[in-house]
XYZ file of C-alpha atoms in Angstrom:
463
model
C 34.586 -8.872 -3.192
C 35.881 -9.861 -6.591
C 34.753 -8.756 -10.031
C 31.764 -10.705 -11.315
C 30.006 -11.149 -14.625
C 29.049 -10.635 -17.246
C 25.405 -11.380 -16.400
C 22.397 -11.071 -18.658
C 20.687 -8.863 -16.064
C 21.921 -7.011 -12.986
C 19.081 -5.990 -10.657
C 19.734 -3.199 -8.181
C 17.429 -3.773 -5.208
C 15.913 -6.933 -3.720
C 12.420 -5.681 -2.878
C 9.145 -6.654 -4.544
C 10.067 -5.244 -7.962
C 13.671 -6.413 -7.936
C 13.223 -9.956 -6.719
C 10.173 -10.545 -8.956
C 12.238 -9.434 -11.944
C 15.129 -11.675 -10.900
C 12.908 -14.733 -10.392
C 11.045 -14.357 -13.690
C 14.258 -13.653 -15.618
C 15.861 -16.771 -14.127
C 12.796 -18.807 -15.170
C 13.330 -17.524 -18.711
C 16.913 -18.775 -18.700
C 18.695 -15.499 -17.958
C 21.752 -15.233 -15.717
C 20.930 -12.730 -12.956
C 22.815 -10.849 -10.243
C 20.638 -9.320 -7.513
C 22.207 -6.539 -5.436
C 20.726 -5.834 -1.987
C 22.267 -3.938 0.941
C 19.754 -5.168 3.519
C 17.573 -8.252 3.808
C 15.812 -9.541 0.706
C 12.164 -8.518 0.455
C 12.713 -4.775 0.632
C 10.381 -2.328 2.349
C 7.245 -4.428 1.856
C 8.501 -7.506 3.603
C 10.770 -5.932 6.206
C 9.338 -2.493 7.019
C 5.993 -2.194 5.226
C 3.141 -4.452 4.129
C 3.937 -7.574 6.106
C 4.885 -6.219 9.565
C 2.115 -3.591 9.503
C -0.514 -6.198 8.632
C 0.785 -8.391 11.472
C 0.280 -5.439 13.838
C -3.199 -4.851 12.413
C -4.116 -8.487 13.025
C -2.882 -8.243 16.613
C -5.009 -5.091 16.941
C -8.036 -7.004 15.630
C -7.476 -9.733 18.231
C -7.306 -7.079 20.966
C -10.610 -5.566 19.831
C -12.284 -8.968 19.541
C -11.173 -9.815 23.071
C -12.612 -6.553 24.421
C -15.880 -7.141 22.578
C -16.184 -10.877 23.250
C -19.170 -10.466 25.595
C -21.279 -9.185 22.684
C -20.955 -12.658 21.155
C -21.647 -14.517 24.394
C -17.982 -15.311 24.991
C -16.468 -14.670 28.414
C -13.011 -13.228 27.961
C -10.991 -10.639 29.827
C -8.777 -8.105 28.108
C -5.733 -7.530 30.306
C -3.596 -5.354 28.061
C -1.017 -5.357 25.277
C 2.259 -7.259 25.664
C 4.263 -5.189 23.188
C 7.265 -7.508 23.353
C 4.964 -10.429 22.516
C 3.302 -8.524 19.660
C 6.709 -7.623 18.228
C 7.937 -11.210 18.572
C 4.891 -12.417 16.612
C 5.402 -9.724 13.964
C 9.135 -10.365 13.664
C 8.632 -14.118 13.347
C 6.206 -13.616 10.439
C 8.781 -11.378 8.749
C 11.857 -13.526 9.430
C 10.271 -16.784 8.274
C 9.023 -15.086 5.096
C 12.476 -13.579 4.426
C 14.055 -16.982 4.985
C 11.664 -18.597 2.512
C 12.270 -15.897 -0.094
C 16.056 -16.089 0.336
C 15.995 -19.849 -0.150
C 13.780 -19.547 -3.229
C 16.055 -16.974 -4.874
C 19.192 -19.025 -4.251
C 17.477 -22.185 -5.522
C 16.907 -20.479 -8.880
C 20.632 -19.909 -9.405
C 20.406 -16.145 -8.903
C 23.671 -14.585 -7.660
C 22.899 -12.418 -4.622
C 25.472 -9.675 -4.008
C 25.290 -7.919 -0.627
C 26.124 -4.237 -0.509
C 25.313 -0.762 -1.853
C 25.047 -0.695 -5.631
C 25.775 2.263 -7.883
C 25.681 2.667 -11.653
C 29.132 3.283 -13.140
C 28.044 2.937 -16.758
C 25.055 1.919 -18.916
C 25.765 -1.768 -18.224
C 27.950 -1.717 -15.092
C 27.259 -1.539 -11.363
C 29.775 -1.134 -8.551
C 28.810 -2.741 -5.259
C 30.360 -1.627 -1.968
C 30.100 -4.165 0.815
C 29.681 -3.469 4.532
C 33.429 -4.113 4.976
C 34.325 -1.532 2.318
C 35.245 -4.067 -0.354
C 33.975 -3.459 -3.874
C 32.812 -5.581 -6.782
C 32.201 -4.537 -10.378
C 29.172 -6.244 -11.913
C 28.472 -6.184 -15.631
C 25.159 -7.021 -17.270
C 23.713 -6.704 -20.718
C 20.859 -4.904 -18.964
C 20.505 -3.191 -15.581
C 17.172 -3.012 -13.735
C 16.842 -0.309 -11.072
C 14.572 -1.299 -8.182
C 15.929 0.742 -5.277
C 12.538 1.493 -3.728
C 11.559 4.315 -1.376
C 12.017 5.734 2.114
C 9.667 7.693 4.414
C 9.330 11.369 3.505
C 9.059 14.352 5.823
C 8.057 17.994 5.392
C 10.504 20.894 4.993
C 11.835 21.888 8.405
C 10.333 18.859 10.157
C 13.214 16.684 11.282
C 12.442 13.064 12.176
C 14.488 12.290 15.296
C 13.266 8.742 15.910
C 12.204 9.604 19.469
C 9.427 12.195 19.634
C 9.047 12.653 15.880
C 8.987 9.287 14.154
C 8.515 7.663 10.746
C 6.708 4.415 9.970
C 10.086 2.637 10.251
C 10.418 3.786 13.871
C 6.744 3.031 14.574
C 7.336 -0.634 13.731
C 10.126 -0.813 16.316
C 8.323 0.868 19.228
C 8.659 -1.107 22.454
C 5.640 0.439 24.159
C 2.154 1.634 23.323
C 2.250 5.440 23.247
C -0.341 7.171 25.421
C -1.142 9.602 22.633
C -0.099 10.161 19.017
C -0.611 12.786 16.369
C -0.504 11.190 12.923
C 0.527 13.662 10.235
C -1.056 12.394 7.033
C -4.388 10.672 6.436
C -3.271 8.405 3.624
C -2.901 4.626 3.830
C 0.128 4.557 6.179
C -1.299 7.120 8.586
C -4.740 5.527 8.683
C -3.349 2.029 9.306
C -1.101 3.103 12.200
C -3.922 5.186 13.685
C -6.111 2.078 13.598
C -3.453 -0.084 15.293
C -2.650 2.366 18.048
C -6.303 3.036 18.844
C -6.922 -0.710 19.190
C -3.886 -0.882 21.497
C -5.386 1.872 23.685
C -3.712 5.086 22.510
C -5.406 8.443 21.991
C -4.976 9.222 18.286
C -5.499 12.352 16.186
C -4.926 12.345 12.421
C -4.054 15.623 10.674
C -4.784 15.694 6.929
C -4.406 18.769 4.710
C -6.982 17.541 2.188
C -10.738 17.438 2.955
C -10.945 13.685 3.677
C -9.048 10.690 4.999
C -7.764 8.496 2.142
C -8.271 11.482 -0.182
C -7.560 9.505 -3.361
C -10.394 7.032 -2.719
C -14.107 7.315 -3.507
C -15.432 10.179 -1.368
C -18.343 8.169 0.068
C -15.874 5.478 1.179
C -13.719 8.107 2.892
C -16.782 9.472 4.692
C -17.727 5.950 5.823
C -14.220 5.456 7.201
C -14.354 8.813 8.990
C -17.682 7.869 10.565
C -16.284 4.519 11.722
C -13.128 6.157 13.101
C -15.199 8.737 14.978
C -17.174 5.874 16.537
C -13.895 4.222 17.543
C -12.676 7.424 19.186
C -10.043 8.240 16.561
C -9.987 12.011 16.159
C -9.052 13.798 12.955
C -8.464 17.329 11.725
C -9.251 17.599 8.017
C -8.470 20.416 5.594
C -5.811 21.866 7.882
C -2.038 21.957 7.520
C 0.765 21.260 9.934
C 2.421 24.515 11.005
C 5.024 23.655 13.611
C 6.088 21.515 16.526
C 7.530 22.233 19.965
C 8.923 19.808 22.542
C 6.989 19.521 25.805
C 7.779 17.653 29.046
C 5.384 14.900 27.928
C 6.310 14.772 24.265
C 5.345 17.297 21.600
C 2.913 20.119 20.925
C 1.775 20.214 17.307
C 0.384 23.472 15.925
C -1.933 23.678 12.904
C -2.599 26.524 10.504
C -6.105 27.052 11.906
C -4.653 28.040 15.266
C -5.257 24.717 17.036
C -2.555 22.902 18.983
C -2.517 19.210 19.872
C -0.346 17.778 22.649
C 0.808 14.174 22.347
C 3.592 11.804 23.298
C 4.603 11.207 19.661
C 4.217 12.661 16.192
C 4.136 10.074 13.407
C 5.109 11.641 10.087
C 3.155 9.727 7.426
C 3.178 12.155 4.507
C 4.270 9.607 1.926
C 7.421 7.936 0.668
C 10.136 9.293 -1.579
C 12.169 7.366 -4.184
C 15.709 6.207 -3.417
C 17.301 7.877 -6.432
C 20.167 9.822 -4.860
C 23.651 8.367 -4.911
C 22.979 5.497 -7.309
C 24.755 7.031 -10.302
C 21.747 8.220 -12.299
C 23.236 11.600 -13.221
C 26.584 10.169 -14.291
C 24.941 7.686 -16.647
C 22.364 10.191 -17.930
C 19.157 8.533 -16.687
C 16.328 11.089 -16.763
C 14.811 11.952 -13.397
C 11.778 14.104 -12.571
C 10.980 15.204 -8.981
C 13.301 12.444 -7.776
C 11.528 9.684 -9.726
C 13.145 7.901 -12.655
C 11.205 8.593 -15.869
C 10.087 5.495 -17.789
C 7.756 4.582 -20.638
C 4.823 2.162 -20.391
C 7.263 -0.778 -20.542
C 9.431 0.570 -17.676
C 12.242 1.571 -20.059
C 14.359 4.597 -19.149
C 15.911 6.906 -21.740
C 19.079 4.761 -21.549
C 18.394 1.642 -23.693
C 20.218 -0.766 -21.367
C 18.524 0.442 -18.162
C 14.970 -0.205 -16.904
C 13.378 0.875 -13.619
C 10.504 -0.508 -11.546
C 8.651 -0.104 -8.262
C 8.661 2.906 -5.947
C 11.583 4.428 -7.880
C 9.223 5.330 -10.757
C 6.055 7.494 -10.582
C 3.522 4.655 -10.569
C 1.342 3.592 -7.586
C 3.581 2.814 -4.592
C 2.219 -0.668 -3.987
C 4.230 -3.851 -3.571
C 2.079 -5.717 -6.070
C 2.628 -2.960 -8.636
C 6.401 -3.275 -8.263
C 6.047 -7.043 -8.489
C 4.092 -6.777 -11.762
C 6.549 -4.243 -13.187
C 9.464 -6.520 -12.358
C 7.800 -9.412 -14.190
C 6.986 -7.156 -17.159
C 10.642 -6.106 -17.510
C 11.924 -9.688 -17.151
C 9.538 -10.918 -19.836
C 10.412 -8.055 -22.175
C 14.129 -8.807 -21.751
C 13.362 -12.504 -22.167
C 11.980 -11.921 -25.651
C 8.274 -12.074 -24.764
C 5.730 -9.338 -25.534
C 3.973 -8.499 -22.248
C 1.230 -5.849 -22.408
C 1.622 -2.588 -20.477
C 0.073 -2.469 -17.011
C -3.354 -0.825 -16.625
C -2.717 0.924 -13.319
C -6.431 1.675 -12.853
C -6.950 -2.079 -12.758
C -4.655 -2.624 -9.762
C -6.530 -3.327 -6.510
C -5.657 -1.114 -3.541
C -6.452 -1.897 0.084
C -6.156 0.011 3.345
C -6.082 -2.610 6.121
C -7.535 -0.426 8.884
C -10.630 -1.293 10.914
C -12.781 -1.066 8.860
C -10.891 -1.943 5.695
C -11.168 0.132 2.528
C -10.642 -1.619 -0.825
C -11.034 -0.454 -4.388
C -10.250 -1.178 -8.017
C -10.890 0.968 -11.071
C -11.672 4.675 -11.032
C -13.696 6.905 -8.736
C -16.891 8.758 -9.618
C -14.908 12.007 -9.777
C -12.311 10.589 -12.194
C -14.996 8.923 -14.333
C -16.754 12.252 -14.787
C -13.463 14.031 -15.489
C -12.853 11.511 -18.262
C -16.209 12.288 -19.811
C -18.144 9.143 -18.852
C -21.873 9.219 -18.321
C -22.243 6.874 -15.371
C -24.651 4.853 -13.279
C -23.749 4.025 -9.702
C -25.196 1.936 -6.914
C -24.238 1.873 -3.246
C -25.186 -1.297 -1.390
C -25.131 -0.890 2.395
C -23.627 -3.819 4.298
C -26.445 -3.391 6.829
C -28.445 -5.546 4.399
C -25.791 -8.271 4.255
C -26.291 -11.082 6.822
C -22.619 -12.137 6.979
C -21.614 -8.545 7.718
C -24.203 -8.503 10.529
C -22.669 -11.699 11.912
C -19.229 -10.080 11.841
C -20.606 -6.900 13.396
C -19.272 -4.659 10.649
C -20.756 -1.686 8.859
C -19.846 -0.345 5.454
C -20.772 -0.364 1.806
C -20.049 -1.656 -1.671
C -20.258 1.018 -4.356
C -20.168 0.110 -8.046
C -19.755 2.620 -10.851
C -20.511 1.691 -14.458
C -20.601 3.513 -17.748
C -24.140 3.962 -19.087
C -24.680 0.999 -21.436
C -21.080 0.018 -20.753
C -18.735 -1.879 -18.437
C -18.018 -1.496 -14.748
C -15.538 1.356 -14.188
C -14.922 1.087 -10.462
C -15.723 -0.958 -7.366
C -15.227 0.664 -3.958
C -15.775 -1.016 -0.581
C -15.633 -0.293 3.138
C -16.047 -2.897 5.892
C -14.330 -5.702 7.766
C -12.525 -8.152 5.446
C -13.472 -6.350 2.233
C -9.828 -6.564 1.164
C -10.544 -10.211 0.405
C -13.555 -9.232 -1.758
C -11.695 -6.886 -4.082
C -10.216 -9.758 -6.069
C -13.644 -10.351 -7.603
C -13.811 -6.634 -8.265
C -10.475 -6.844 -10.043
C -11.788 -9.530 -12.399
C -14.982 -7.565 -13.070
C -13.063 -4.385 -13.902
C -10.194 -5.904 -15.847
C -12.441 -8.166 -17.929
C -14.619 -5.132 -18.723
C -17.725 -6.896 -17.455
C -21.167 -5.401 -17.927
C -23.319 -5.127 -14.763
C -25.878 -7.454 -16.378
C -23.183 -10.117 -16.863
C -22.140 -9.980 -13.213
C -25.791 -9.978 -12.136
C -26.182 -13.464 -13.647
C -23.497 -14.883 -11.354
C -24.730 -16.641 -8.224
C -22.889 -15.629 -5.058
C -22.765 -18.073 -2.118
C -24.971 -17.361 0.890
C -24.262 -16.156 3.498
C -21.114 -14.310 2.423
C -20.033 -10.707 2.160
C -19.488 -11.357 -1.546
C -23.280 -11.217 -1.944
C -22.986 -7.451 -1.494
C -20.986 -7.327 -4.742
C -23.693 -9.347 -6.483
C -26.505 -7.214 -5.036
C -24.892 -3.986 -6.238
C -24.575 -5.368 -9.772
C -28.155 -6.652 -9.693
C -29.314 -3.149 -8.837
C -27.230 -1.660 -11.650
C -28.491 -4.211 -14.164
C -32.119 -3.725 -13.147
C -32.100 0.053 -13.578
C -29.307 0.725 -16.060
C -30.345 4.253 -16.944
C -30.819 5.574 -13.417
C -27.964 6.852 -11.274
C -28.359 5.751 -7.676
C -26.983 7.758 -4.782
């Protein structure tokens, strides 16, 4: 590699936050270098959102095949061809990466392959796979190095019996049994996939509910649906230890129980990639491994910004994407508003799906709101009956005020939350939404029905 620059912006990391920043900055006429050691697209595209959702769709097809007789369709389920599932998944990923790579190059962005490290407030050294180095200089540096799977102290991920989500995506067989450590989004989604593929699954979650950050009634709905599917879970208990067995592992919990399984998936969250990128040398402030930023993603060093999983904001690809655009526009001389993180939709793509935007009942009360809430059961929604799904739409609104949160459980509700996002972010009143006519028969009618109920009895809190 040779020395390159100076650029207007050097972006360290080609995931959702980094490439969005690079694309928007290039649109605004900035010269951009994008440093990436792996394939463009980062965790989301290569090891996260996209491949996991491909697996979840394959799982849905497996379940639909098993249940075809209920719809009058004669079909026989013969099993899972894991090689075929992986080929489908990998094709979705590779074609998307190819499209993204072509787009980035078409915008005149200089892509530099290798490991990047800050060497000064405006300089980055990149070490290529062959050991060669390049010194990049930019008026501004944007850190977008992302995250990696976390573990617990003393629990070593070996990639064989004890695996992370990265390993789970590369499995070449369906495990007979799995213990999933962690009942957050990653754990719940893999549990859903493996159960559909025929595995025995037990989730272990230290907090009282699956998806503990979501609306409690939604979590309970998911737990009920998982129980019906045969997915077991141990809630409010902590992992204590693990021992190898001839068939895999024996996992012990702090309540004295042990669970034997072929594999243990460690899904206790993701940690920021902040080590070894030169933060200390340049003086960038870090807290618990995350880079500290203000509401405009500025670090304490004026020439350095940070976005995505590297900073302590929601670890969602679309959040990183929005942060990358915000930074590019700020550096491009525009005045973008800060991101309202409550207004970011979040979806767990399990069966059933869980989707939400805004705040929960608990948070609303903590913030001092007097609230009304309505829960509309999907049992009353004809399209949900057609699909054979159960669930709910719960809407929370301030008394005499706007909608504060929309929380859903059911098949395909991830596609409904976009309307919820508009309702929340435009600070709509329930009565305003109640005037809108929803098409029939659709699941979206459940959103309309919940707002009709809120508008009709605005002073009464519904359970």
